[in-house]
PDB file of C-alpha atoms in Angstrom:
ATOM      1  CA  MET U   7    -149.254 -81.180-139.189  1.00  0.00           C
ATOM      2  CA  THR U   8    -149.344 -80.866-142.957  1.00  0.00           C
ATOM      3  CA  ALA U   9    -146.311 -79.936-145.009  1.00  0.00           C
ATOM      4  CA  GLU U  10    -147.861 -76.553-145.779  1.00  0.00           C
ATOM      5  CA  GLU U  11    -148.492 -75.874-142.093  1.00  0.00           C
ATOM      6  CA  TYR U  12    -144.884 -76.721-141.279  1.00  0.00           C
ATOM      7  CA  ILE U  13    -143.576 -74.383-143.987  1.00  0.00           C
ATOM      8  CA  GLN U  14    -145.791 -71.506-142.875  1.00  0.00           C
ATOM      9  CA  GLN U  15    -144.778 -72.098-139.259  1.00  0.00           C
ATOM     10  CA  GLU U  16    -141.070 -71.984-140.080  1.00  0.00           C
ATOM     11  CA  MET U  17    -141.492 -68.817-142.141  1.00  0.00           C
ATOM     12  CA  ALA U  18    -143.427 -67.166-139.321  1.00  0.00           C
ATOM     13  CA  ALA U  19    -140.477 -67.991-137.047  1.00  0.00           C
ATOM     14  CA  GLY U  20    -138.177 -66.030-139.365  1.00  0.00           C
ATOM     15  CA  ARG U  21    -136.732 -68.750-141.568  1.00  0.00           C
ATOM     16  CA  ARG U  22    -135.723 -67.374-144.979  1.00  0.00           C
ATOM     17  CA  ALA U  23    -137.588 -69.157-147.752  1.00  0.00           C
ATOM     18  CA  HIS U  24    -139.034 -68.803-151.224  1.00  0.00           C
ATOM     19  CA  CYS U  25    -141.131 -70.957-153.556  1.00  0.00           C
ATOM     20  CA  HIS U  26    -139.745 -71.844-156.981  1.00  0.00           C
ATOM     21  CA  HIS U  27    -140.787 -74.610-159.375  1.00  0.00           C
ATOM     22  CA  GLY U  28    -143.447 -75.576-156.850  1.00  0.00           C
ATOM     23  CA  VAL U  29    -140.926 -76.311-154.086  1.00  0.00           C
ATOM     24  CA  TRP U  30    -140.254 -74.280-150.956  1.00  0.00           C
ATOM     25  CA  TRP U  31    -136.523 -73.612-150.575  1.00  0.00           C
ATOM     26  CA  HIS U  32    -134.663 -72.493-147.490  1.00  0.00           C
ATOM     27  CA  SER U  33    -131.659 -70.153-147.742  1.00  0.00           C
ATOM     28  CA  ASN U  34    -129.339 -72.076-145.438  1.00  0.00           C
ATOM     29  CA  ALA U  35    -126.368 -69.810-146.259  1.00  0.00           C
ATOM     30  CA  ILE U  36    -125.684 -66.779-148.440  1.00  0.00           C
ATOM     31  CA  GLY U  37    -126.278 -67.853-152.031  1.00  0.00           C
ATOM     32  CA  MET U  38    -127.099 -71.453-151.028  1.00  0.00           C
ATOM     33  CA  CYS U  39    -130.457 -73.242-150.786  1.00  0.00           C
ATOM     34  CA  ARG U  40    -132.013 -76.561-149.899  1.00  0.00           C
ATOM     35  CA  PRO U  41    -135.670 -77.659-149.559  1.00  0.00           C
ATOM     36  CA  MET U  42    -137.488 -76.640-146.403  1.00  0.00           C
ATOM     37  CA  LEU U  43    -139.203 -79.983-145.921  1.00  0.00           C
ATOM     38  CA  PRO U  44    -136.987 -82.641-144.360  1.00  0.00           C
ATOM     39  CA  PHE U  45    -136.655 -85.868-146.311  1.00  0.00           C
ATOM     40  CA  GLN U  46    -138.174 -84.365-149.494  1.00  0.00           C
ATOM     41  CA  LEU U  47    -137.018 -86.284-152.603  1.00  0.00           C
ATOM     42  CA  LEU U  48    -136.661 -84.367-155.888  1.00  0.00           C
ATOM     43  CA  GLU U  49    -135.406 -85.471-159.288  1.00  0.00           C
ATOM     44  CA  PRO U  50    -132.051 -83.818-160.157  1.00  0.00           C
ATOM     45  CA  GLY U  51    -132.274 -81.199-162.871  1.00  0.00           C
ATOM     46  CA  VAL U  52    -136.073 -80.990-162.809  1.00  0.00           C
ATOM     47  CA  VAL U  53    -136.521 -78.289-160.178  1.00  0.00           C
ATOM     48  CA  ARG U  54    -134.185 -75.767-158.614  1.00  0.00           C
ATOM     49  CA  PRO U  55    -134.411 -72.672-156.395  1.00  0.00           C
ATOM     50  CA  SER U  56    -134.447 -69.147-157.778  1.00  0.00           C
ATOM     51  CA  TRP U  57    -131.000 -68.155-159.062  1.00  0.00           C
ATOM     52  CA  ARG U  58    -130.882 -64.965-157.010  1.00  0.00           C
ATOM     53  CA  HIS U  59    -131.179 -67.040-153.844  1.00  0.00           C
ATOM     54  CA  SER U  60    -128.862 -69.828-155.023  1.00  0.00           C
ATOM     55  CA  PHE U  61    -126.166 -68.109-157.062  1.00  0.00           C
ATOM     56  CA  LEU U  62    -123.507 -70.186-155.246  1.00  0.00           C
ATOM     57  CA  GLY U  63    -125.364 -73.488-155.445  1.00  0.00           C
ATOM     58  CA  TYR U  64    -128.043 -75.717-153.984  1.00  0.00           C
ATOM     59  CA  SER U  65    -128.633 -79.281-152.851  1.00  0.00           C
ATOM     60  CA  HIS U  66    -131.520 -81.654-152.294  1.00  0.00           C
ATOM     61  CA  LEU U  67    -132.292 -85.297-151.667  1.00  0.00           C
ATOM     62  CA  ALA U  68    -133.301 -87.450-154.617  1.00  0.00           C
ATOM     63  CA  PRO U  69    -134.834 -90.874-155.193  1.00  0.00           C
ATOM     64  CA  ALA U  70    -132.370 -93.739-154.808  1.00  0.00           C
ATOM     65  CA  GLY U  71    -130.479 -94.440-158.017  1.00  0.00           C
ATOM     66  CA  SER U  72    -131.117 -91.008-159.530  1.00  0.00           C
ATOM     67  CA  PRO U  73    -128.494 -89.971-162.096  1.00  0.00           C
ATOM     68  CA  ALA U  74    -125.942 -87.374-160.927  1.00  0.00           C
ATOM     69  CA  ALA U  75    -126.895 -88.014-157.302  1.00  0.00           C
ATOM     70  CA  ARG U  76    -124.588 -89.495-154.680  1.00  0.00           C
ATOM     71  CA  ARG U  77    -125.796 -92.214-152.345  1.00  0.00           C
ATOM     72  CA  ALA U  78    -126.984 -91.274-148.882  1.00  0.00           C
ATOM     73  CA  PHE U  79    -128.743 -93.141-146.100  1.00  0.00           C
ATOM     74  CA  PHE U  80    -131.270 -92.166-143.470  1.00  0.00           C
ATOM     75  CA  TRP U  81    -132.256 -94.268-140.472  1.00  0.00           C
ATOM     76  CA  VAL U  82    -136.001 -94.944-140.599  1.00  0.00           C
ATOM     77  CA  TYR U  83    -138.481 -96.962-138.563  1.00  0.00           C
ATOM     78  CA  ASP U  84    -141.274 -98.006-140.939  1.00  0.00           C
ATOM     79  CA  GLU U  85    -144.929 -98.539-140.110  1.00  0.00           C
ATOM     80  CA  SER U  86    -144.940-102.332-140.389  1.00  0.00           C
ATOM     81  CA  ARG U  87    -142.524-102.606-137.455  1.00  0.00           C
ATOM     82  CA  LEU U  88    -143.472 -99.419-135.603  1.00  0.00           C
ATOM     83  CA  ARG U  89    -146.923-100.784-134.734  1.00  0.00           C
ATOM     84  CA  THR U  90    -145.369-103.640-132.750  1.00  0.00           C
ATOM     85  CA  TYR U  91    -142.507-101.659-131.215  1.00  0.00           C
ATOM     86  CA  GLY U  92    -141.462-102.569-127.705  1.00  0.00           C
ATOM     87  CA  LEU U  93    -138.569-103.997-125.715  1.00  0.00           C
ATOM     88  CA  ASP U  94    -138.550-107.089-127.910  1.00  0.00           C
ATOM     89  CA  SER U  95    -137.767-104.851-130.904  1.00  0.00           C
ATOM     90  CA  LEU U  96    -134.364-103.966-129.451  1.00  0.00           C
ATOM     91  CA  ASN U  97    -131.243-106.037-129.689  1.00  0.00           C
ATOM     92  CA  HIS U  98    -129.870-107.602-126.515  1.00  0.00           C
ATOM     93  CA  ALA U  99    -127.473-104.764-125.692  1.00  0.00           C
ATOM     94  CA  ASN U 100    -130.112-102.071-126.072  1.00  0.00           C
ATOM     95  CA  ARG U 101    -132.660-103.992-124.006  1.00  0.00           C
ATOM     96  CA  LYS U 102    -130.072-104.218-121.237  1.00  0.00           C
ATOM     97  CA  ALA U 103    -129.407-100.483-121.599  1.00  0.00           C
ATOM     98  CA  VAL U 104    -133.094 -99.571-121.203  1.00  0.00           C
ATOM     99  CA  ALA U 105    -133.369-101.891-118.194  1.00  0.00           C
ATOM    100  CA  LYS U 106    -130.276-100.286-116.661  1.00  0.00           C
ATOM    101  CA  ALA U 107    -131.794 -96.824-117.102  1.00  0.00           C
ATOM    102  CA  GLN U 108    -134.978 -97.937-115.364  1.00  0.00           C
ATOM    103  CA  ARG U 109    -133.074 -99.599-112.510  1.00  0.00           C
ATOM    104  CA  GLY U 110    -131.063 -96.418-112.094  1.00  0.00           C
ATOM    105  CA  GLY U 111    -134.239 -94.456-111.414  1.00  0.00           C
ATOM    106  CA  LEU U 112    -134.429 -92.587-114.723  1.00  0.00           C
ATOM    107  CA  THR U 113    -137.864 -91.503-115.902  1.00  0.00           C
ATOM    108  CA  ALA U 114    -138.987 -90.099-119.242  1.00  0.00           C
ATOM    109  CA  ALA U 115    -141.788 -87.579-119.693  1.00  0.00           C
ATOM    110  CA  ARG U 116    -142.967 -84.863-122.034  1.00  0.00           C
ATOM    111  CA  LEU U 117    -141.513 -81.426-121.432  1.00  0.00           C
ATOM    112  CA  VAL U 118    -144.469 -79.081-121.158  1.00  0.00           C
ATOM    113  CA  ASN U 119    -142.499 -76.083-119.878  1.00  0.00           C
ATOM    114  CA  LEU U 120    -138.825 -75.109-120.095  1.00  0.00           C
ATOM    115  CA  GLU U 121    -138.909 -72.520-117.332  1.00  0.00           C
ATOM    116  CA  PRO U 122    -138.138 -74.835-114.364  1.00  0.00           C
ATOM    117  CA  TRP U 123    -135.194 -76.378-116.169  1.00  0.00           C
ATOM    118  CA  TRP U 124    -132.932 -73.557-117.343  1.00  0.00           C
ATOM    119  CA  GLU U 125    -129.979 -74.417-115.114  1.00  0.00           C
ATOM    120  CA  ASP U 126    -130.157 -78.060-116.154  1.00  0.00           C
ATOM    121  CA  LEU U 127    -130.565 -77.107-119.814  1.00  0.00           C
ATOM    122  CA  ARG U 128    -127.528 -74.831-119.685  1.00  0.00           C
ATOM    123  CA  ALA U 129    -125.421 -77.483-117.944  1.00  0.00           C
ATOM    124  CA  LEU U 130    -126.560 -79.985-120.559  1.00  0.00           C
ATOM    125  CA  ALA U 131    -125.666 -77.666-123.456  1.00  0.00           C
ATOM    126  CA  MET U 132    -122.225 -76.950-121.977  1.00  0.00           C
ATOM    127  CA  SER U 133    -121.593 -80.653-121.449  1.00  0.00           C
ATOM    128  CA  MET U 134    -122.492 -81.406-125.067  1.00  0.00           C
ATOM    129  CA  ALA U 135    -120.220 -78.624-126.312  1.00  0.00           C
ATOM    130  CA  ARG U 136    -117.253 -79.931-124.329  1.00  0.00           C
ATOM    131  CA  ARG U 137    -117.837 -83.527-125.411  1.00  0.00           C
ATOM    132  CA  THR U 138    -118.546 -83.047-129.116  1.00  0.00           C
ATOM    133  CA  HIS U 139    -116.769 -79.726-129.895  1.00  0.00           C
ATOM    134  CA  TYR U 140    -119.701 -79.061-132.214  1.00  0.00           C
ATOM    135  CA  ASN U 141    -121.281 -75.677-132.899  1.00  0.00           C
ATOM    136  CA  ARG U 142    -120.724 -73.143-130.092  1.00  0.00           C
ATOM    137  CA  PRO U 143    -118.111 -73.460-127.333  1.00  0.00           C
ATOM    138  CA  ALA U 144    -119.267 -74.230-123.803  1.00  0.00           C
ATOM    139  CA  GLU U 145    -118.460 -70.686-122.633  1.00  0.00           C
ATOM    140  CA  TYR U 146    -121.104 -69.272-124.975  1.00  0.00           C
ATOM    141  CA  TYR U 147    -123.919 -70.621-122.817  1.00  0.00           C
ATOM    142  CA  GLU U 148    -122.690 -68.596-119.848  1.00  0.00           C
ATOM    143  CA  ALA U 149    -121.599 -65.420-121.636  1.00  0.00           C
ATOM    144  CA  HIS U 150    -124.687 -65.286-123.869  1.00  0.00           C
ATOM    145  CA  PHE U 151    -127.202 -67.097-121.724  1.00  0.00           C
ATOM    146  CA  GLY U 152    -130.067 -64.679-122.451  1.00  0.00           C
ATOM    147  CA  GLU U 153    -129.561 -64.905-126.219  1.00  0.00           C
ATOM    148  CA  TRP U 154    -129.473 -68.698-126.169  1.00  0.00           C
ATOM    149  CA  GLN U 155    -132.444 -68.847-123.800  1.00  0.00           C
ATOM    150  CA  ALA U 156    -134.544 -66.661-126.098  1.00  0.00           C
ATOM    151  CA  ALA U 157    -133.688 -68.818-129.119  1.00  0.00           C
ATOM    152  CA  LEU U 158    -134.639 -72.030-127.311  1.00  0.00           C
ATOM    153  CA  ARG U 159    -137.874 -70.468-126.098  1.00  0.00           C
ATOM    154  CA  ARG U 160    -138.777 -69.568-129.695  1.00  0.00           C
ATOM    155  CA  GLU U 161    -138.128 -73.144-130.795  1.00  0.00           C
ATOM    156  CA  PHE U 162    -140.142 -74.537-127.896  1.00  0.00           C
ATOM    157  CA  SER U 163    -143.099 -72.257-128.679  1.00  0.00           C
ATOM    158  CA  LYS U 164    -143.596 -73.649-132.182  1.00  0.00           C
ATOM    159  CA  PRO U 165    -146.858 -75.620-132.367  1.00  0.00           C
ATOM    160  CA  GLY U 166    -146.755 -79.320-133.069  1.00  0.00           C
ATOM    161  CA  ARG U 167    -143.319 -79.992-131.597  1.00  0.00           C
ATOM    162  CA  GLU U 168    -142.859 -82.996-129.318  1.00  0.00           C
ATOM    163  CA  TRP U 169    -140.381 -82.365-126.476  1.00  0.00           C
ATOM    164  CA  TRP U 170    -139.346 -85.233-124.223  1.00  0.00           C
ATOM    165  CA  GLY U 171    -136.913 -85.302-121.337  1.00  0.00           C
ATOM    166  CA  VAL U 172    -135.152 -87.885-119.194  1.00  0.00           C
ATOM    167  CA  PHE U 173    -134.898 -87.142-115.470  1.00  0.00           C
ATOM    168  CA  SER U 174    -132.867 -88.594-112.625  1.00  0.00           C
ATOM    169  CA  ALA U 175    -134.453 -89.884-109.441  1.00  0.00           C
ATOM    170  CA  GLU U 176    -133.442 -86.563-107.856  1.00  0.00           C
ATOM    171  CA  GLY U 177    -135.382 -84.622-110.503  1.00  0.00           C
ATOM    172  CA  ARG U 178    -132.457 -83.433-112.620  1.00  0.00           C
ATOM    173  CA  LEU U 179    -133.012 -83.076-116.375  1.00  0.00           C
ATOM    174  CA  GLY U 180    -130.177 -84.948-118.057  1.00  0.00           C
ATOM    175  CA  ALA U 181    -131.346 -85.437-121.646  1.00  0.00           C
ATOM    176  CA  TYR U 182    -133.979 -84.171-124.030  1.00  0.00           C
ATOM    177  CA  MET U 183    -135.205 -84.644-127.560  1.00  0.00           C
ATOM    178  CA  TYR U 184    -137.623 -82.777-129.747  1.00  0.00           C
ATOM    179  CA  SER U 185    -139.335 -83.835-132.939  1.00  0.00           C
ATOM    180  CA  VAL U 186    -142.107 -82.879-135.318  1.00  0.00           C
ATOM    181  CA  LEU U 187    -144.752 -84.932-137.140  1.00  0.00           C
ATOM    182  CA  ILE U 188    -145.064 -83.764-140.761  1.00  0.00           C
ATOM    183  CA  GLU U 189    -147.767 -85.562-142.708  1.00  0.00           C
ATOM    184  CA  ASP U 190    -147.176 -89.188-141.636  1.00  0.00           C
ATOM    185  CA  THR U 191    -143.486 -89.024-140.643  1.00  0.00           C
ATOM    186  CA  MET U 192    -142.072 -88.170-137.235  1.00  0.00           C
ATOM    187  CA  HIS U 193    -138.726 -86.425-137.663  1.00  0.00           C
ATOM    188  CA  LEU U 194    -136.407 -86.572-134.653  1.00  0.00           C
ATOM    189  CA  LEU U 195    -134.747 -83.170-134.911  1.00  0.00           C
ATOM    190  CA  VAL U 196    -132.464 -82.718-131.906  1.00  0.00           C
ATOM    191  CA  THR U 197    -131.133 -84.986-129.166  1.00  0.00           C
ATOM    192  CA  LYS U 198    -129.030 -83.662-126.270  1.00  0.00           C
ATOM    193  CA  VAL U 199    -127.547 -85.769-123.461  1.00  0.00           C
ATOM    194  CA  HIS U 200    -125.438 -84.628-120.514  1.00  0.00           C
ATOM    195  CA  SER U 201    -122.178 -86.576-120.152  1.00  0.00           C
ATOM    196  CA  ASP U 202    -123.118 -87.531-116.576  1.00  0.00           C
ATOM    197  CA  PHE U 203    -126.146 -89.382-117.955  1.00  0.00           C
ATOM    198  CA  LEU U 204    -124.333 -91.406-120.619  1.00  0.00           C
ATOM    199  CA  PRO U 205    -123.301 -94.212-118.221  1.00  0.00           C
ATOM    200  CA  LEU U 206    -126.912 -94.371-117.026  1.00  0.00           C
ATOM    201  CA  ARG U 207    -127.986 -95.032-120.638  1.00  0.00           C
ATOM    202  CA  ALA U 208    -130.208 -91.982-120.885  1.00  0.00           C
ATOM    203  CA  SER U 209    -129.833 -92.000-124.688  1.00  0.00           C
ATOM    204  CA  ASP U 210    -131.302 -95.474-124.974  1.00  0.00           C
ATOM    205  CA  TYR U 211    -134.140 -94.682-122.618  1.00  0.00           C
ATOM    206  CA  LEU U 212    -134.951 -91.438-124.441  1.00  0.00           C
ATOM    207  CA  TYR U 213    -135.123 -93.153-127.838  1.00  0.00           C
ATOM    208  CA  PHE U 214    -137.135 -96.030-126.422  1.00  0.00           C
ATOM    209  CA  SER U 215    -139.670 -93.680-124.818  1.00  0.00           C
ATOM    210  CA  MET U 216    -140.004 -91.558-127.949  1.00  0.00           C
ATOM    211  CA  LEU U 217    -140.555 -94.566-130.198  1.00  0.00           C
ATOM    212  CA  GLU U 218    -143.169 -95.969-127.827  1.00  0.00           C
ATOM    213  CA  TYR U 219    -144.952 -92.628-128.044  1.00  0.00           C
ATOM    214  CA  ALA U 220    -144.698 -92.559-131.868  1.00  0.00           C
ATOM    215  CA  ARG U 221    -146.075 -96.115-132.021  1.00  0.00           C
ATOM    216  CA  ASP U 222    -149.328 -94.990-130.426  1.00  0.00           C
ATOM    217  CA  LEU U 223    -149.547 -91.556-132.055  1.00  0.00           C
ATOM    218  CA  PRO U 224    -152.448 -91.342-134.530  1.00  0.00           C
ATOM    219  CA  GLY U 225    -151.269 -90.528-138.042  1.00  0.00           C
ATOM    220  CA  CYS U 226    -147.625 -91.474-137.461  1.00  0.00           C
ATOM    221  CA  ARG U 227    -146.547 -94.149-139.943  1.00  0.00           C
ATOM    222  CA  GLN U 228    -142.757 -93.909-139.740  1.00  0.00           C
ATOM    223  CA  VAL U 229    -139.961 -92.261-137.755  1.00  0.00           C
ATOM    224  CA  ASN U 230    -136.912 -90.647-139.360  1.00  0.00           C
ATOM    225  CA  THR U 231    -133.905 -90.168-137.099  1.00  0.00           C
ATOM    226  CA  GLY U 232    -131.575 -88.620-139.634  1.00  0.00           C
ATOM    227  CA  ARG U 233    -128.631 -89.363-141.846  1.00  0.00           C
ATOM    228  CA  GLY U 234    -126.576 -92.511-141.583  1.00  0.00           C
ATOM    229  CA  SER U 235    -122.812 -92.994-141.739  1.00  0.00           C
ATOM    230  CA  GLN U 236    -122.122 -90.110-139.349  1.00  0.00           C
ATOM    231  CA  ALA U 237    -120.027 -92.314-137.087  1.00  0.00           C
ATOM    232  CA  ALA U 238    -119.918 -96.028-136.444  1.00  0.00           C
ATOM    233  CA  GLY U 239    -121.123 -95.659-132.847  1.00  0.00           C
ATOM    234  CA  VAL U 240    -124.125 -93.542-133.822  1.00  0.00           C
ATOM    235  CA  ASP U 241    -125.120 -95.970-136.562  1.00  0.00           C
ATOM    236  CA  ARG U 242    -124.792 -98.936-134.183  1.00  0.00           C
ATOM    237  CA  PHE U 243    -126.940 -97.110-131.665  1.00  0.00           C
ATOM    238  CA  LYS U 244    -129.743 -96.486-134.177  1.00  0.00           C
ATOM    239  CA  ALA U 245    -129.562-100.012-135.593  1.00  0.00           C
ATOM    240  CA  GLY U 246    -129.742-101.397-132.078  1.00  0.00           C
ATOM    241  CA  HIS U 247    -133.055 -99.620-131.564  1.00  0.00           C
ATOM    242  CA  GLY U 248    -134.492-101.159-134.709  1.00  0.00           C
ATOM    243  CA  PHE U 249    -133.980 -98.368-137.227  1.00  0.00           C
ATOM    244  CA  ARG U 250    -133.075 -99.515-140.717  1.00  0.00           C
ATOM    245  CA  PRO U 251    -131.080 -97.632-143.354  1.00  0.00           C
ATOM    246  CA  CYS U 252    -133.190 -96.149-146.150  1.00  0.00           C
ATOM    247  CA  GLU U 253    -131.171 -95.366-149.271  1.00  0.00           C
ATOM    248  CA  VAL U 254    -131.752 -92.071-151.082  1.00  0.00           C
ATOM    249  CA  GLY U 255    -129.751 -89.943-153.480  1.00  0.00           C
ATOM    250  CA  GLU U 256    -128.216 -86.563-152.703  1.00  0.00           C
ATOM    251  CA  TYR U 257    -127.713 -84.015-155.445  1.00  0.00           C
ATOM    252  CA  THR U 258    -125.422 -81.017-154.962  1.00  0.00           C
ATOM    253  CA  THR U 259    -124.335 -78.418-157.477  1.00  0.00           C
ATOM    254  CA  TYR U 260    -122.140 -75.325-157.030  1.00  0.00           C
ATOM    255  CA  ALA U 261    -121.421 -72.320-159.206  1.00  0.00           C
ATOM    256  CA  ALA U 262    -118.301 -72.908-161.339  1.00  0.00           C
ATOM    257  CA  PRO U 263    -115.934 -70.553-159.426  1.00  0.00           C
ATOM    258  CA  LEU U 264    -116.908 -72.045-156.068  1.00  0.00           C
ATOM    259  CA  ALA U 265    -116.708 -75.586-157.430  1.00  0.00           C
ATOM    260  CA  PHE U 266    -113.158 -74.860-158.651  1.00  0.00           C
ATOM    261  CA  VAL U 267    -112.057 -73.664-155.206  1.00  0.00           C
ATOM    262  CA  LEU U 268    -113.670 -76.662-153.509  1.00  0.00           C
ATOM    263  CA  LYS U 269    -112.021 -79.053-155.952  1.00  0.00           C
ATOM    264  CA  LYS U 270    -108.600 -77.572-155.129  1.00  0.00           C
ATOM    265  CA  THR U 271    -109.392 -77.820-151.412  1.00  0.00           C
ATOM    266  CA  TRP U 272    -110.219 -81.477-151.831  1.00  0.00           C
ATOM    267  CA  GLU U 273    -107.024 -82.118-153.825  1.00  0.00           C
ATOM    268  CA  PHE U 274    -104.964 -80.393-151.128  1.00  0.00           C
ATOM    269  CA  GLU U 275    -106.555 -82.522-148.434  1.00  0.00           C
ATOM    270  CA  ARG U 276    -105.810 -85.749-150.297  1.00  0.00           C
ATOM    271  CA  ARG U 277    -102.248 -84.883-151.295  1.00  0.00           C
ATOM    272  CA  HIS U 278    -100.876 -83.593-148.008  1.00  0.00           C
ATOM    273  CA  SER U 279    -100.371 -85.336-144.710  1.00  0.00           C
ATOM    274  CA  ALA U 280    -102.684 -84.621-141.799  1.00  0.00           C
ATOM    275  CA  GLN U 281     -99.869 -82.708-140.061  1.00  0.00           C
ATOM    276  CA  ALA U 282     -99.333 -80.224-142.909  1.00  0.00           C
ATOM    277  CA  CYS U 283    -100.746 -76.718-142.461  1.00  0.00           C
ATOM    278  CA  GLY U 284    -102.335 -77.584-139.148  1.00  0.00           C
ATOM    279  CA  ALA U 285    -103.472 -74.007-138.437  1.00  0.00           C
ATOM    280  CA  VAL U 286    -105.325 -73.816-141.749  1.00  0.00           C
ATOM    281  CA  ARG U 287    -106.860 -77.242-141.408  1.00  0.00           C
ATOM    282  CA  GLY U 288    -108.031 -76.454-137.918  1.00  0.00           C
ATOM    283  CA  SER U 289    -109.944 -73.357-138.981  1.00  0.00           C
ATOM    284  CA  ALA U 290    -113.723 -73.381-139.185  1.00  0.00           C
ATOM    285  CA  GLY U 291    -113.592 -72.054-142.744  1.00  0.00           C
ATOM    286  CA  TYR U 292    -111.407 -74.894-143.971  1.00  0.00           C
ATOM    287  CA  ARG U 293    -113.550 -77.543-142.272  1.00  0.00           C
ATOM    288  CA  ARG U 294    -116.644 -76.022-143.844  1.00  0.00           C
ATOM    289  CA  ALA U 295    -115.022 -75.968-147.287  1.00  0.00           C
ATOM    290  CA  LEU U 296    -113.952 -79.582-146.901  1.00  0.00           C
ATOM    291  CA  THR U 297    -117.492 -80.628-145.996  1.00  0.00           C
ATOM    292  CA  MET U 298    -118.812 -78.886-149.108  1.00  0.00           C
ATOM    293  CA  ALA U 299    -116.055 -80.333-151.295  1.00  0.00           C
ATOM    294  CA  ARG U 300    -116.826 -83.869-150.151  1.00  0.00           C
ATOM    295  CA  ARG U 301    -120.350 -83.537-151.583  1.00  0.00           C
ATOM    296  CA  ILE U 302    -119.048 -83.169-155.123  1.00  0.00           C
ATOM    297  CA  ALA U 303    -115.887 -85.290-154.876  1.00  0.00           C
ATOM    298  CA  PRO U 304    -115.770 -88.669-156.646  1.00  0.00           C
ATOM    299  CA  ALA U 305    -117.472 -91.247-154.463  1.00  0.00           C
ATOM    300  CA  ASP U 306    -114.447 -93.540-154.485  1.00  0.00           C
ATOM    301  CA  GLU U 307    -112.326 -90.743-152.985  1.00  0.00           C
ATOM    302  CA  THR U 308    -114.528 -90.096-149.978  1.00  0.00           C
ATOM    303  CA  ASN U 309    -114.958 -92.091-146.790  1.00  0.00           C
ATOM    304  CA  GLU U 310    -118.616 -92.673-147.497  1.00  0.00           C
ATOM    305  CA  ALA U 311    -119.582 -96.330-147.543  1.00  0.00           C
ATOM    306  CA  GLU U 312    -120.856 -97.576-150.874  1.00  0.00           C
ATOM    307  CA  ALA U 313    -123.026-100.122-149.124  1.00  0.00           C
ATOM    308  CA  ALA U 314    -125.818 -99.410-146.696  1.00  0.00           C
ATOM    309  CA  PRO U 315    -124.856 -99.413-143.019  1.00  0.00           C
ATOM    310  CA  ALA U 316    -125.594-102.653-141.249  1.00  0.00           C
ATOM    311  CA  ASN U 317    -129.167-102.837-139.999  1.00  0.00           C
ATOM    312  CA  SER U 318    -128.353-104.966-137.009  1.00  0.00           C
ATOM    313  CA  SER U 319    -125.693-104.857-134.362  1.00  0.00           C
ATOM    314  CA  ASP U 320    -124.505-106.642-131.273  1.00  0.00           C
ATOM    315  CA  ARG U 321    -123.186-103.468-129.732  1.00  0.00           C
ATOM    316  CA  SER U 322    -124.819-100.266-128.617  1.00  0.00           C
ATOM    317  CA  GLY U 323    -123.447 -96.830-129.326  1.00  0.00           C
ATOM    318  CA  GLU U 324    -124.364 -93.685-127.458  1.00  0.00           C
ATOM    319  CA  SER U 325    -126.062 -90.820-129.193  1.00  0.00           C
ATOM    320  CA  ALA U 326    -124.091 -87.617-129.371  1.00  0.00           C
TER     321      ALA U 326
END
């Protein structure tokens, strides 16, 4: 789909957005904005969202080397290598992982309907929540099953999405991924894997199947699987499948009062031991503030690597 079609689709689904300086911006939080299009590069200081939608701040990606922008990396599979993608494109460990998945009876196929799979999908979501402690707790998917089900149905109904699943020999859905092709780039949006399927290497088989599909998809010239330097295992996993780090800039600016608070949060984090104020540090609000503060902290004070992640590996990590 075109960029305009994607934007109109997201707005029709209820995503808050506005156009300013020729760019569509998404209100990702109260008073905060970022561009709607994934992987859109903008020069810092040239465009910005409307002030009334971004009175606390905004952020966007920028071309590599842009002034006032921090370094960031995304894992990308470019067209020159995508056209010849296959088992030989993987490193030794990942080839073994795909072979293990096939020997274990796993199969990969497009998901054309969610309705037969709700029990598996809920079990998968609960497993992810317990393993990663990310987003909602596992109990949410039981207590608010109807709410979650409706939200996933809305996402599934969006045109142009590619949903793929990995199934056991017994017909159990143990992993899924969905993506969207915008202009010439396939963006891998979400990957979910049940813990029971990790030893079977469902992650490797899911990525392998999706990249094979993207290789043969008309109009697809590259695949973007998201930000690098999340965790060493995730980066190893993506490198093992042939993705290479693509350097970009990331520009973030906050309103002065908020920037002051975030600066003090960052100073507190650096000056006190990990055991100090454990209740505060464990709160969702503090973790969110720390994430925001890291975006404007001096690069030499963060844990972000100043060099690109390695683009090859002799080990395979599992996707979260």
